[in-house]
Amino acid sequence: DNCAVGKTSPAGSTVSTACVACAAGNFAAAGDALGCQNCAVGKFVAVANSATKATCDVCAAGKTAAADNASACDTCAHETWQDLGGQTSCDATTKCTSLEWETVPYTASSDRMCRALARCTAEEFEQTAATTTSNRVCTTLTQCNEETQWQTTAHGSTWDRVCQDLTACTEGSQRSEEHTSELQSPITS
């Protein structure tokens, strides 16, 4: 008699009652004269299933089996990933540069995604600084109304300009103008 799935007969035995379970990481098809066979790299048979498996299971994405005869798959290590099943190694993750931010973090089965940081224009200021996982936020500069406001604080790369309303003149008063030239002394003869 032949042995059942996941079992093999000891060397030289042809009696099904002498069949023994295959060890973890091995499999046997029903009546397979080859006996228990090792799982190939990228595949496994767990200890609990070895006595009932006619084939090996494929390691899922994010996991690998680098050696044959595996009883389990290894999860990809820190900063590595693998999007295909049945693999023997994981790939290094993408590293975002100093001019990029991480839009999607990596997992054991997917790579990290990076995107270029926003660049503020001459008409914008940086309202929120960039981090490794968030883009900088650029905001349009406030424009003072030349007819009704004056600029009290000039803008910088990380702050907006500040405008203040002009004071209305009351009857009998006048608006003073700022002079940029020095006063000249009167000519005497």
PDB file of N, CA, C and O in Angstrom, residues 142-154 161-168 175-176 178:
ATOM      1  N   THR A 142       0.390  88.789   2.217  1.00  0.00           N
ATOM      2  CA  THR A 142      -0.629  89.819   2.339  1.00  0.00           C
ATOM      3  C   THR A 142      -0.181  91.032   1.525  1.00  0.00           C
ATOM      4  O   THR A 142       0.993  91.411   1.566  1.00  0.00           O
ATOM      5  N   GLN A 143      -1.089  91.632   0.797  1.00  0.00           N
ATOM      6  CA  GLN A 143      -0.802  92.848   0.028  1.00  0.00           C
ATOM      7  C   GLN A 143      -1.470  94.035   0.725  1.00  0.00           C
ATOM      8  O   GLN A 143      -2.679  94.019   0.935  1.00  0.00           O
ATOM      9  N   CYS A 144      -0.677  95.012   1.116  1.00  0.00           N
ATOM     10  CA  CYS A 144      -1.256  96.196   1.746  1.00  0.00           C
ATOM     11  C   CYS A 144      -1.956  97.044   0.691  1.00  0.00           C
ATOM     12  O   CYS A 144      -1.446  97.217  -0.416  1.00  0.00           O
ATOM     13  N   ASN A 145      -3.128  97.584   1.029  1.00  0.00           N
ATOM     14  CA  ASN A 145      -3.862  98.473   0.140  1.00  0.00           C
ATOM     15  C   ASN A 145      -3.200  99.843   0.234  1.00  0.00           C
ATOM     16  O   ASN A 145      -3.238 100.493   1.272  1.00  0.00           O
ATOM     17  N   GLU A 146      -2.593 100.302  -0.850  1.00  0.00           N
ATOM     18  CA  GLU A 146      -1.833 101.557  -0.842  1.00  0.00           C
ATOM     19  C   GLU A 146      -2.692 102.770  -0.498  1.00  0.00           C
ATOM     20  O   GLU A 146      -2.179 103.786  -0.030  1.00  0.00           O
ATOM     21  N   GLU A 147      -3.973 102.685  -0.723  1.00  0.00           N
ATOM     22  CA  GLU A 147      -4.870 103.811  -0.452  1.00  0.00           C
ATOM     23  C   GLU A 147      -5.276 103.894   1.017  1.00  0.00           C
ATOM     24  O   GLU A 147      -5.529 104.981   1.521  1.00  0.00           O
ATOM     25  N   THR A 148      -5.343 102.737   1.699  1.00  0.00           N
ATOM     26  CA  THR A 148      -5.893 102.744   3.065  1.00  0.00           C
ATOM     27  C   THR A 148      -4.982 102.120   4.111  1.00  0.00           C
ATOM     28  O   THR A 148      -5.317 102.128   5.293  1.00  0.00           O
ATOM     29  N   GLN A 149      -3.823 101.572   3.713  1.00  0.00           N
ATOM     30  CA  GLN A 149      -2.959 100.874   4.669  1.00  0.00           C
ATOM     31  C   GLN A 149      -1.496 101.218   4.431  1.00  0.00           C
ATOM     32  O   GLN A 149      -1.116 101.706   3.368  1.00  0.00           O
ATOM     33  N   TRP A 150      -0.697 100.921   5.444  1.00  0.00           N
ATOM     34  CA  TRP A 150       0.749 101.026   5.320  1.00  0.00           C
ATOM     35  C   TRP A 150       1.366  99.774   5.927  1.00  0.00           C
ATOM     36  O   TRP A 150       0.766  99.100   6.766  1.00  0.00           O
ATOM     37  N   GLN A 151       2.565  99.418   5.478  1.00  0.00           N
ATOM     38  CA  GLN A 151       3.245  98.201   5.936  1.00  0.00           C
ATOM     39  C   GLN A 151       4.022  98.506   7.221  1.00  0.00           C
ATOM     40  O   GLN A 151       4.918  99.328   7.232  1.00  0.00           O
ATOM     41  N   THR A 152       3.648  97.815   8.298  1.00  0.00           N
ATOM     42  CA  THR A 152       4.340  98.030   9.571  1.00  0.00           C
ATOM     43  C   THR A 152       5.477  97.033   9.773  1.00  0.00           C
ATOM     44  O   THR A 152       6.431  97.335  10.486  1.00  0.00           O
ATOM     45  N   THR A 153       5.375  95.851   9.150  1.00  0.00           N
ATOM     46  CA  THR A 153       6.428  94.835   9.251  1.00  0.00           C
ATOM     47  C   THR A 153       6.613  94.193   7.883  1.00  0.00           C
ATOM     48  O   THR A 153       5.647  93.727   7.283  1.00  0.00           O
ATOM     49  N   ALA A 154       7.859  94.188   7.414  1.00  0.00           N
ATOM     50  CA  ALA A 154       8.163  93.547   6.132  1.00  0.00           C
ATOM     51  C   ALA A 154       8.104  92.027   6.292  1.00  0.00           C
ATOM     52  O   ALA A 154       8.327  91.506   7.390  1.00  0.00           O
ATOM     53  N   ARG A 161       3.966  89.758   5.795  1.00  0.00           N
ATOM     54  CA  ARG A 161       4.064  91.193   6.096  1.00  0.00           C
ATOM     55  C   ARG A 161       2.842  91.580   6.913  1.00  0.00           C
ATOM     56  O   ARG A 161       1.799  90.913   6.871  1.00  0.00           O
ATOM     57  N   VAL A 162       2.966  92.690   7.660  1.00  0.00           N
ATOM     58  CA  VAL A 162       1.858  93.177   8.477  1.00  0.00           C
ATOM     59  C   VAL A 162       1.464  94.556   7.961  1.00  0.00           C
ATOM     60  O   VAL A 162       2.327  95.425   7.770  1.00  0.00           O
ATOM     61  N   CYS A 163       0.187  94.719   7.721  1.00  0.00           N
ATOM     62  CA  CYS A 163      -0.350  95.989   7.253  1.00  0.00           C
ATOM     63  C   CYS A 163      -1.216  96.600   8.346  1.00  0.00           C
ATOM     64  O   CYS A 163      -1.848  95.881   9.117  1.00  0.00           O
ATOM     65  N   GLN A 164      -1.220  97.939   8.409  1.00  0.00           N
ATOM     66  CA  GLN A 164      -2.063  98.622   9.386  1.00  0.00           C
ATOM     67  C   GLN A 164      -2.818  99.715   8.655  1.00  0.00           C
ATOM     68  O   GLN A 164      -2.289 100.350   7.736  1.00  0.00           O
ATOM     69  N   ASP A 165      -4.061  99.939   9.092  1.00  0.00           N
ATOM     70  CA  ASP A 165      -4.868 100.982   8.468  1.00  0.00           C
ATOM     71  C   ASP A 165      -4.260 102.342   8.734  1.00  0.00           C
ATOM     72  O   ASP A 165      -3.713 102.602   9.815  1.00  0.00           O
ATOM     73  N   LEU A 166      -4.361 103.224   7.735  1.00  0.00           N
ATOM     74  CA  LEU A 166      -3.924 104.604   7.900  1.00  0.00           C
ATOM     75  C   LEU A 166      -4.876 105.303   8.862  1.00  0.00           C
ATOM     76  O   LEU A 166      -6.070 104.994   8.911  1.00  0.00           O
ATOM     77  N   THR A 167      -4.353 106.251   9.621  1.00  0.00           N
ATOM     78  CA  THR A 167      -5.190 107.034  10.519  1.00  0.00           C
ATOM     79  C   THR A 167      -5.851 108.139   9.708  1.00  0.00           C
ATOM     80  O   THR A 167      -5.181 108.840   8.942  1.00  0.00           O
ATOM     81  N   ALA A 168      -7.130 108.278   9.875  1.00  0.00           N
ATOM     82  CA  ALA A 168      -7.852 109.327   9.144  1.00  0.00           C
ATOM     83  C   ALA A 168      -7.521 110.668   9.772  1.00  0.00           C
ATOM     84  O   ALA A 168      -7.442 110.807  10.999  1.00  0.00           O
ATOM     85  N   ARG A 175      -1.844 115.357   6.938  1.00  0.00           N
ATOM     86  CA  ARG A 175      -1.047 114.132   6.869  1.00  0.00           C
ATOM     87  C   ARG A 175       0.411 114.519   6.679  1.00  0.00           C
ATOM     88  O   ARG A 175       0.742 115.346   5.834  1.00  0.00           O
ATOM     89  N   SER A 176       1.277 113.933   7.497  1.00  0.00           N
ATOM     90  CA  SER A 176       2.693 114.228   7.322  1.00  0.00           C
ATOM     91  C   SER A 176       3.298 113.160   6.426  1.00  0.00           C
ATOM     92  O   SER A 176       2.911 112.000   6.473  1.00  0.00           O
ATOM     93  N   GLU A 178       6.735 111.129   5.080  1.00  0.00           N
ATOM     94  CA  GLU A 178       8.087 110.780   5.509  1.00  0.00           C
ATOM     95  C   GLU A 178       9.051 111.374   4.509  1.00  0.00           C
ATOM     96  O   GLU A 178       8.848 111.271   3.292  1.00  0.00           O
TER      97      GLU A 178
END
